[in-house]
C-alpha cells in the first residue's frame, strides 16, 4: 500500500511524514522546502502478531507495511508546470491513494502561500490542478488513440470514454464521480488518472483542537464538508504533536495519548482510514519460523491471497487451513482448535476474512 502525502506548501506534510516514518525529511516554515519526493516505509501496528508470536514461540515477527511518499507542495498553476507541479504530478501517479493534508491552524510564524487561511479554497486549488493535469493527459491520449483506432476497432470504446471523461472534468468534477460501468472502469484504470485515485483528508490542527476531534475549530468543518462531497474519509491530526510523540517509546507514547484523552494516534487513524478507503483487510500466517500479517483486498479468494506470499503457492494451491484468531486466543493452542473442530479446510472459492490465520497447502 502506497500513500502520497500532498497539499499546498507549509501545511505540515513533511512534519506529518517525519512523525510517521522517522525519515528526517526537511520540514521548514517556508514554501518548497520539499523539492523532491521523500519515501518512508512504516510497519502497521498489529497487537495480534505479538500474541501469536508467543503462542507459536516464533523466531520472527513481520508486520504488514505502508509506504508513504511525501510529495513537493502544489501551487495554483501546477497542472501547467508552475512551481514543482510536473514533478509532483509524476510522483502522485505512482500511489494507490492520496493523503491530502489541509492546514487548519493559525500561526504567524508559519508562512501561507494563499491569502490567509481558507481550507475550502486550498482543497479546491489542489482539486483543480489535478483536474487540469488529467484533462491535459486525456487530450494527449485521445490524439494517440485516434491514430490507433483505425487499426484496432476495439479502441472505439476507449475514445468514447475519453470524451465523456473530458466533459466531466471540464465541469470541475473528479473522474471518480463519473458514472461508469465495469468495462469503462477497467479502461479508466488503465489511464491512471489522478482524480480517479481515492482521497483521504487530514485536517492538521493545533494541539488544543484534538480533544473534541476539531469540533470547535471552524476550519475542520470545511475539510469534513469537502470529504463528504467526495465520499471520502477525513480525520483530525496535529502533525507537530505527532512529531513529538514519535520520539517516545511505546509505553511513554501510550501514557501521553491517554493523558491527552485521544483514543488513537495519527498513524492509527490514518491506517484505519486507508484500509477502509482502499477496501483492505489483513490475514495472518503463523508458525515457529515466522508470524506475519499480509494485506489484501476484501473479497480476495484463497489462491489469490496465497499468491501474496509466493506465486508458486497460488499456482499449486490445493487448500487453505483456516483458523479464526479469536478461536486461537480463546482455546490457547492450534491443537485445541483442531480438537474442537474449529479449523476448517477451504478450497479455491473461499474468500479470506479479516483475522484469518491461514496455512496454505500446495504442490508445484
CSV table of N, CA and C in Angstrom, one decimal, residues 104-209:
chain,number,residue,atom,x,y,z
A,104,UNK,N,-5.3,23.7,9.1
A,104,UNK,CA,-6.4,24.1,9.8
A,104,UNK,C,-6.0,24.8,11.1
A,105,UNK,N,-4.8,25.4,11.1
A,105,UNK,CA,-4.3,26.1,12.3
A,105,UNK,C,-3.7,27.5,11.9
A,106,UNK,N,-3.9,28.4,12.8
A,106,UNK,CA,-3.3,29.8,12.6
A,106,UNK,C,-1.9,29.8,13.3
A,107,UNK,N,-1.0,30.3,12.6
A,107,UNK,CA,0.4,30.5,13.2
A,107,UNK,C,1.1,31.5,12.4
A,108,UNK,N,1.4,32.7,13.0
A,108,UNK,CA,2.0,33.8,12.2
A,108,UNK,C,3.5,33.4,11.9
A,109,UNK,N,4.0,32.4,12.6
A,109,UNK,CA,5.4,32.0,12.3
A,109,UNK,C,5.6,31.1,11.1
A,110,UNK,N,4.4,30.6,10.6
A,110,UNK,CA,4.4,29.6,9.5
A,110,UNK,C,3.8,30.3,8.3
A,111,UNK,N,4.5,30.6,7.3
A,111,UNK,CA,4.0,31.3,6.1
A,111,UNK,C,2.9,30.5,5.4
A,112,UNK,N,2.0,31.2,4.8
A,112,UNK,CA,0.9,30.6,4.0
A,112,UNK,C,1.0,31.1,2.5
A,113,UNK,N,0.9,30.2,1.6
A,113,UNK,CA,1.1,30.6,0.2
A,113,UNK,C,-0.1,31.3,-0.3
A,114,UNK,N,-1.3,31.2,0.3
A,114,UNK,CA,-2.5,31.8,-0.1
A,114,UNK,C,-2.7,33.1,0.6
A,115,UNK,N,-3.9,33.7,0.4
A,115,UNK,CA,-4.2,35.0,1.1
A,115,UNK,C,-5.0,34.6,2.3
A,116,UNK,N,-4.3,34.2,3.4
A,116,UNK,CA,-4.9,33.9,4.6
A,116,UNK,C,-5.4,32.4,4.6
A,117,UNK,N,-5.8,32.0,5.8
A,117,UNK,CA,-6.2,30.6,6.0
A,117,UNK,C,-7.6,30.3,5.4
A,118,UNK,N,-7.8,29.4,4.5
A,118,UNK,CA,-9.1,29.1,3.9
A,118,UNK,C,-9.0,27.6,3.4
A,119,UNK,N,-9.3,26.6,4.2
A,119,UNK,CA,-9.2,25.2,3.8
A,119,UNK,C,-10.0,24.9,2.6
A,120,UNK,N,-11.2,25.4,2.5
A,120,UNK,CA,-12.1,25.1,1.3
A,120,UNK,C,-11.4,25.5,0.0
A,121,UNK,N,-10.8,26.7,0.0
A,121,UNK,CA,-10.1,27.3,-1.1
A,121,UNK,C,-8.9,26.4,-1.4
A,122,UNK,N,-8.1,26.0,-0.3
A,122,UNK,CA,-6.9,25.3,-0.5
A,122,UNK,C,-7.2,23.9,-1.1
A,123,UNK,N,-8.3,23.3,-0.7
A,123,UNK,CA,-8.7,22.0,-1.2
A,123,UNK,C,-9.1,22.1,-2.7
A,124,UNK,N,-9.8,23.2,-3.0
A,124,UNK,CA,-10.2,23.4,-4.4
A,124,UNK,C,-9.0,23.6,-5.3
A,125,UNK,N,-8.0,24.3,-4.8
A,125,UNK,CA,-6.8,24.6,-5.6
A,125,UNK,C,-6.2,23.2,-6.0
A,126,UNK,N,-6.0,22.3,-5.0
A,126,UNK,CA,-5.4,21.0,-5.3
A,126,UNK,C,-6.3,20.3,-6.3
A,127,UNK,N,-7.6,20.2,-6.0
A,127,UNK,CA,-8.5,19.5,-6.9
A,127,UNK,C,-8.4,20.0,-8.4
A,128,UNK,N,-8.5,21.3,-8.5
A,128,UNK,CA,-8.4,21.9,-9.9
A,128,UNK,C,-7.1,21.6,-10.6
A,129,UNK,N,-6.0,21.6,-9.9
A,129,UNK,CA,-4.8,21.3,-10.5
A,129,UNK,C,-4.7,19.8,-11.0
A,130,UNK,N,-5.2,18.9,-10.2
A,130,UNK,CA,-5.3,17.5,-10.6
A,130,UNK,C,-6.2,17.3,-11.8
A,131,UNK,N,-7.3,18.1,-11.8
A,131,UNK,CA,-8.3,18.0,-12.9
A,131,UNK,C,-7.6,18.5,-14.2
A,132,UNK,N,-6.9,19.7,-14.1
A,132,UNK,CA,-6.3,20.2,-15.3
A,132,UNK,C,-5.2,19.3,-15.8
A,133,UNK,N,-4.5,18.6,-14.9
A,133,UNK,CA,-3.5,17.7,-15.3
A,133,UNK,C,-4.1,16.5,-16.0
A,134,UNK,N,-5.2,16.0,-15.5
A,134,UNK,CA,-5.9,14.9,-16.2
A,134,UNK,C,-6.5,15.3,-17.5
A,135,UNK,N,-7.0,16.5,-17.7
A,135,UNK,CA,-7.5,16.9,-19.0
A,135,UNK,C,-6.4,16.9,-20.0
A,136,UNK,N,-5.3,17.5,-19.6
A,136,UNK,CA,-4.1,17.6,-20.5
A,136,UNK,C,-3.7,16.2,-20.9
A,137,UNK,N,-3.6,15.2,-19.9
A,137,UNK,CA,-3.2,13.9,-20.2
A,137,UNK,C,-4.2,13.2,-21.2
A,138,UNK,N,-5.5,13.4,-20.9
A,138,UNK,CA,-6.5,12.8,-21.8
A,138,UNK,C,-6.5,13.3,-23.2
A,139,UNK,N,-6.2,14.6,-23.4
A,139,UNK,CA,-6.1,15.2,-24.7
A,139,UNK,C,-5.0,14.5,-25.5
A,140,UNK,N,-3.9,14.3,-24.8
A,140,UNK,CA,-2.7,13.7,-25.5
A,140,UNK,C,-3.0,12.2,-25.8
A,141,UNK,N,-3.7,11.5,-24.9
A,141,UNK,CA,-4.1,10.1,-25.1
A,141,UNK,C,-5.1,10.0,-26.2
A,142,UNK,N,-6.0,11.0,-26.3
A,142,UNK,CA,-7.0,11.0,-27.4
A,142,UNK,C,-6.4,11.0,-28.7
A,143,UNK,N,-5.4,11.9,-28.9
A,143,UNK,CA,-4.7,12.0,-30.2
A,143,UNK,C,-4.1,10.7,-30.6
A,144,UNK,N,-3.4,10.1,-29.6
A,144,UNK,CA,-2.7,8.8,-29.8
A,144,UNK,C,-3.7,7.7,-30.2
A,145,UNK,N,-4.8,7.6,-29.4
A,145,UNK,CA,-5.8,6.6,-29.7
A,145,UNK,C,-6.6,6.8,-31.0
A,146,UNK,N,-6.8,8.0,-31.4
A,146,UNK,CA,-7.4,8.2,-32.7
A,146,UNK,C,-6.6,7.7,-33.8
A,147,UNK,N,-5.3,7.7,-33.7
A,147,UNK,CA,-4.5,7.1,-34.7
A,147,UNK,C,-4.5,5.6,-34.7
A,148,UNK,N,-4.6,5.0,-33.5
A,148,UNK,CA,-4.6,3.6,-33.3
A,148,UNK,C,-5.9,2.9,-33.7
A,149,UNK,N,-7.0,3.6,-33.5
A,149,UNK,CA,-8.3,3.0,-33.6
A,149,UNK,C,-8.6,2.6,-35.1
A,150,UNK,N,-7.9,3.2,-36.0
A,150,UNK,CA,-8.1,2.8,-37.4
A,150,UNK,C,-7.6,1.3,-37.6
A,151,UNK,N,-6.7,0.9,-36.9
A,151,UNK,CA,-6.2,-0.5,-37.0
A,151,UNK,C,-6.8,-1.4,-35.9
A,152,UNK,N,-7.4,-0.8,-34.9
A,152,UNK,CA,-7.9,-1.6,-33.8
A,152,UNK,C,-9.3,-1.0,-33.4
A,153,UNK,N,-10.4,-1.5,-33.9
A,153,UNK,CA,-11.7,-1.0,-33.7
A,153,UNK,C,-12.1,-1.2,-32.2
A,154,UNK,N,-11.4,-2.1,-31.5
A,154,UNK,CA,-11.7,-2.3,-30.1
A,154,UNK,C,-11.4,-1.1,-29.2
A,155,UNK,N,-10.7,-0.1,-29.8
A,155,UNK,CA,-10.4,1.1,-29.0
A,155,UNK,C,-11.4,2.2,-29.1
A,156,UNK,N,-12.5,1.9,-29.9
A,156,UNK,CA,-13.6,2.9,-30.0
A,156,UNK,C,-14.2,3.2,-28.7
A,157,UNK,N,-14.4,2.2,-27.8
A,157,UNK,CA,-15.0,2.4,-26.5
A,157,UNK,C,-14.1,3.3,-25.7
A,158,UNK,N,-12.8,3.1,-25.8
A,158,UNK,CA,-11.9,4.0,-25.1
A,158,UNK,C,-12.0,5.4,-25.5
A,159,UNK,N,-12.1,5.7,-26.8
A,159,UNK,CA,-12.3,7.0,-27.3
A,159,UNK,C,-13.6,7.7,-26.8
A,160,UNK,N,-14.6,6.9,-26.8
A,160,UNK,CA,-15.9,7.4,-26.3
A,160,UNK,C,-15.8,7.8,-24.8
A,161,UNK,N,-15.1,6.9,-24.0
A,161,UNK,CA,-14.9,7.2,-22.6
A,161,UNK,C,-14.0,8.4,-22.4
A,162,UNK,N,-13.0,8.5,-23.2
A,162,UNK,CA,-12.1,9.7,-23.0
A,162,UNK,C,-12.9,11.0,-23.2
A,163,UNK,N,-13.8,11.0,-24.2
A,163,UNK,CA,-14.6,12.2,-24.4
A,163,UNK,C,-15.5,12.5,-23.3
A,164,UNK,N,-16.1,11.4,-22.7
A,164,UNK,CA,-17.0,11.6,-21.5
A,164,UNK,C,-16.2,12.1,-20.3
A,165,UNK,N,-15.0,11.5,-20.1
A,165,UNK,CA,-14.2,12.0,-19.0
A,165,UNK,C,-13.8,13.4,-19.1
A,166,UNK,N,-13.4,13.8,-20.3
A,166,UNK,CA,-13.0,15.2,-20.6
A,166,UNK,C,-14.2,16.2,-20.2
A,167,UNK,N,-15.4,15.9,-20.7
A,167,UNK,CA,-16.5,16.7,-20.4
A,167,UNK,C,-16.8,16.8,-18.9
A,168,UNK,N,-16.6,15.7,-18.3
A,168,UNK,CA,-16.9,15.6,-16.8
A,168,UNK,C,-15.9,16.4,-16.1
A,169,UNK,N,-14.6,16.3,-16.4
A,169,UNK,CA,-13.5,17.0,-15.8
A,169,UNK,C,-13.6,18.5,-16.0
A,170,UNK,N,-14.0,18.9,-17.3
A,170,UNK,CA,-14.1,20.3,-17.6
A,170,UNK,C,-15.3,21.0,-16.9
A,171,UNK,N,-16.2,20.2,-16.3
A,171,UNK,CA,-17.2,20.8,-15.5
A,171,UNK,C,-16.8,20.9,-14.0
A,172,UNK,N,-15.5,20.6,-13.7
A,172,UNK,CA,-15.0,20.8,-12.4
A,172,UNK,C,-15.1,19.6,-11.5
A,173,UNK,N,-15.5,18.5,-12.0
A,173,UNK,CA,-15.7,17.3,-11.2
A,173,UNK,C,-14.6,16.2,-11.4
A,174,UNK,N,-14.3,15.5,-10.4
A,174,UNK,CA,-13.2,14.5,-10.4
A,174,UNK,C,-13.7,13.3,-11.2
A,175,UNK,N,-12.8,12.6,-11.9
A,175,UNK,CA,-13.1,11.4,-12.6
A,175,UNK,C,-13.8,10.3,-11.8
A,176,UNK,N,-13.5,10.3,-10.5
A,176,UNK,CA,-14.0,9.2,-9.6
A,176,UNK,C,-15.6,9.4,-9.5
A,177,UNK,N,-16.1,10.6,-9.8
A,177,UNK,CA,-17.5,10.8,-9.6
A,177,UNK,C,-18.3,10.5,-10.9
A,178,UNK,N,-17.6,10.1,-12.0
A,178,UNK,CA,-18.3,9.8,-13.2
A,178,UNK,C,-19.0,8.4,-13.1
A,179,UNK,N,-20.2,8.3,-13.5
A,179,UNK,CA,-20.9,7.0,-13.5
A,179,UNK,C,-20.4,6.2,-14.7
A,180,UNK,N,-19.7,5.1,-14.3
A,180,UNK,CA,-19.1,4.2,-15.4
A,180,UNK,C,-19.5,2.8,-15.1
A,181,UNK,N,-19.7,2.0,-16.2
A,181,UNK,CA,-19.9,0.6,-16.0
A,181,UNK,C,-18.6,-0.2,-15.8
A,182,UNK,N,-18.7,-1.5,-15.5
A,182,UNK,CA,-17.5,-2.2,-15.2
A,182,UNK,C,-16.4,-2.2,-16.3
A,183,UNK,N,-16.8,-2.3,-17.5
A,183,UNK,CA,-15.8,-2.2,-18.6
A,183,UNK,C,-15.2,-0.8,-18.7
A,184,UNK,N,-16.0,0.2,-18.5
A,184,UNK,CA,-15.4,1.6,-18.6
A,184,UNK,C,-14.5,1.8,-17.4
A,185,UNK,N,-14.8,1.3,-16.2
A,185,UNK,CA,-13.9,1.4,-15.1
A,185,UNK,C,-12.6,0.7,-15.3
A,186,UNK,N,-12.6,-0.4,-16.0
A,186,UNK,CA,-11.4,-1.1,-16.3
A,186,UNK,C,-10.5,-0.3,-17.3
A,187,UNK,N,-11.2,0.3,-18.3
A,187,UNK,CA,-10.5,1.2,-19.2
A,187,UNK,C,-9.9,2.4,-18.5
A,188,UNK,N,-10.7,3.0,-17.7
A,188,UNK,CA,-10.3,4.2,-16.9
A,188,UNK,C,-9.1,3.9,-16.0
A,189,UNK,N,-9.1,2.7,-15.4
A,189,UNK,CA,-8.0,2.3,-14.6
A,189,UNK,C,-6.6,2.3,-15.3
A,190,UNK,N,-6.7,2.0,-16.6
A,190,UNK,CA,-5.5,1.9,-17.4
A,190,UNK,C,-5.0,3.3,-17.8
A,191,UNK,N,-5.9,4.3,-17.7
A,191,UNK,CA,-5.5,5.7,-18.0
A,191,UNK,C,-4.7,6.3,-16.9
A,192,UNK,N,-4.8,5.7,-15.7
A,192,UNK,CA,-4.0,6.2,-14.5
A,192,UNK,C,-4.3,7.7,-14.2
A,193,UNK,N,-5.6,8.0,-14.1
A,193,UNK,CA,-6.0,9.4,-13.8
A,193,UNK,C,-5.7,9.8,-12.4
A,194,UNK,N,-5.2,11.0,-12.1
A,194,UNK,CA,-5.0,11.4,-10.8
A,194,UNK,C,-6.3,11.6,-10.0
A,195,UNK,N,-7.4,12.0,-10.7
A,195,UNK,CA,-8.6,12.3,-10.0
A,195,UNK,C,-9.5,11.0,-9.9
A,196,UNK,N,-8.9,9.9,-10.3
A,196,UNK,CA,-9.6,8.6,-10.1
A,196,UNK,C,-9.1,7.9,-8.8
A,197,UNK,N,-8.0,8.4,-8.3
A,197,UNK,CA,-7.4,7.9,-7.1
A,197,UNK,C,-8.2,8.2,-5.8
A,198,UNK,N,-8.4,7.3,-4.9
A,198,UNK,CA,-9.1,7.6,-3.6
A,198,UNK,C,-8.4,8.7,-2.8
A,199,UNK,N,-9.1,9.6,-2.1
A,199,UNK,CA,-8.5,10.6,-1.3
A,199,UNK,C,-8.9,10.4,0.1
A,200,UNK,N,-8.0,10.7,1.0
A,200,UNK,CA,-8.2,10.8,2.5
A,200,UNK,C,-7.8,12.2,2.9
A,201,UNK,N,-8.6,12.9,3.6
A,201,UNK,CA,-8.2,14.2,4.1
A,201,UNK,C,-7.7,14.2,5.5
A,202,UNK,N,-6.6,14.9,5.8
A,202,UNK,CA,-6.1,15.0,7.1
A,202,UNK,C,-6.2,16.5,7.5
A,203,UNK,N,-7.0,16.9,8.4
A,203,UNK,CA,-7.2,18.3,8.9
A,203,UNK,C,-6.1,18.5,10.0
A,204,UNK,N,-5.1,19.3,9.6
A,204,UNK,CA,-3.9,19.5,10.5
A,204,UNK,C,-4.2,20.7,11.5
A,205,UNK,N,-4.4,20.4,12.8
A,205,UNK,CA,-4.8,21.4,13.7
A,205,UNK,C,-3.8,21.6,14.8
A,206,UNK,N,-4.0,22.6,15.7
A,206,UNK,CA,-3.2,22.8,16.8
A,206,UNK,C,-3.6,21.7,17.9
A,207,UNK,N,-2.7,21.5,18.8
A,207,UNK,CA,-2.9,20.5,19.9
A,207,UNK,C,-4.2,20.7,20.6
A,208,UNK,N,-4.6,22.0,20.9
A,208,UNK,CA,-5.8,22.3,21.7
A,208,UNK,C,-7.1,21.8,21.0
A,209,UNK,N,-7.0,21.6,19.7
A,209,UNK,CA,-8.2,21.2,18.9
A,209,UNK,C,-8.4,19.7,18.8
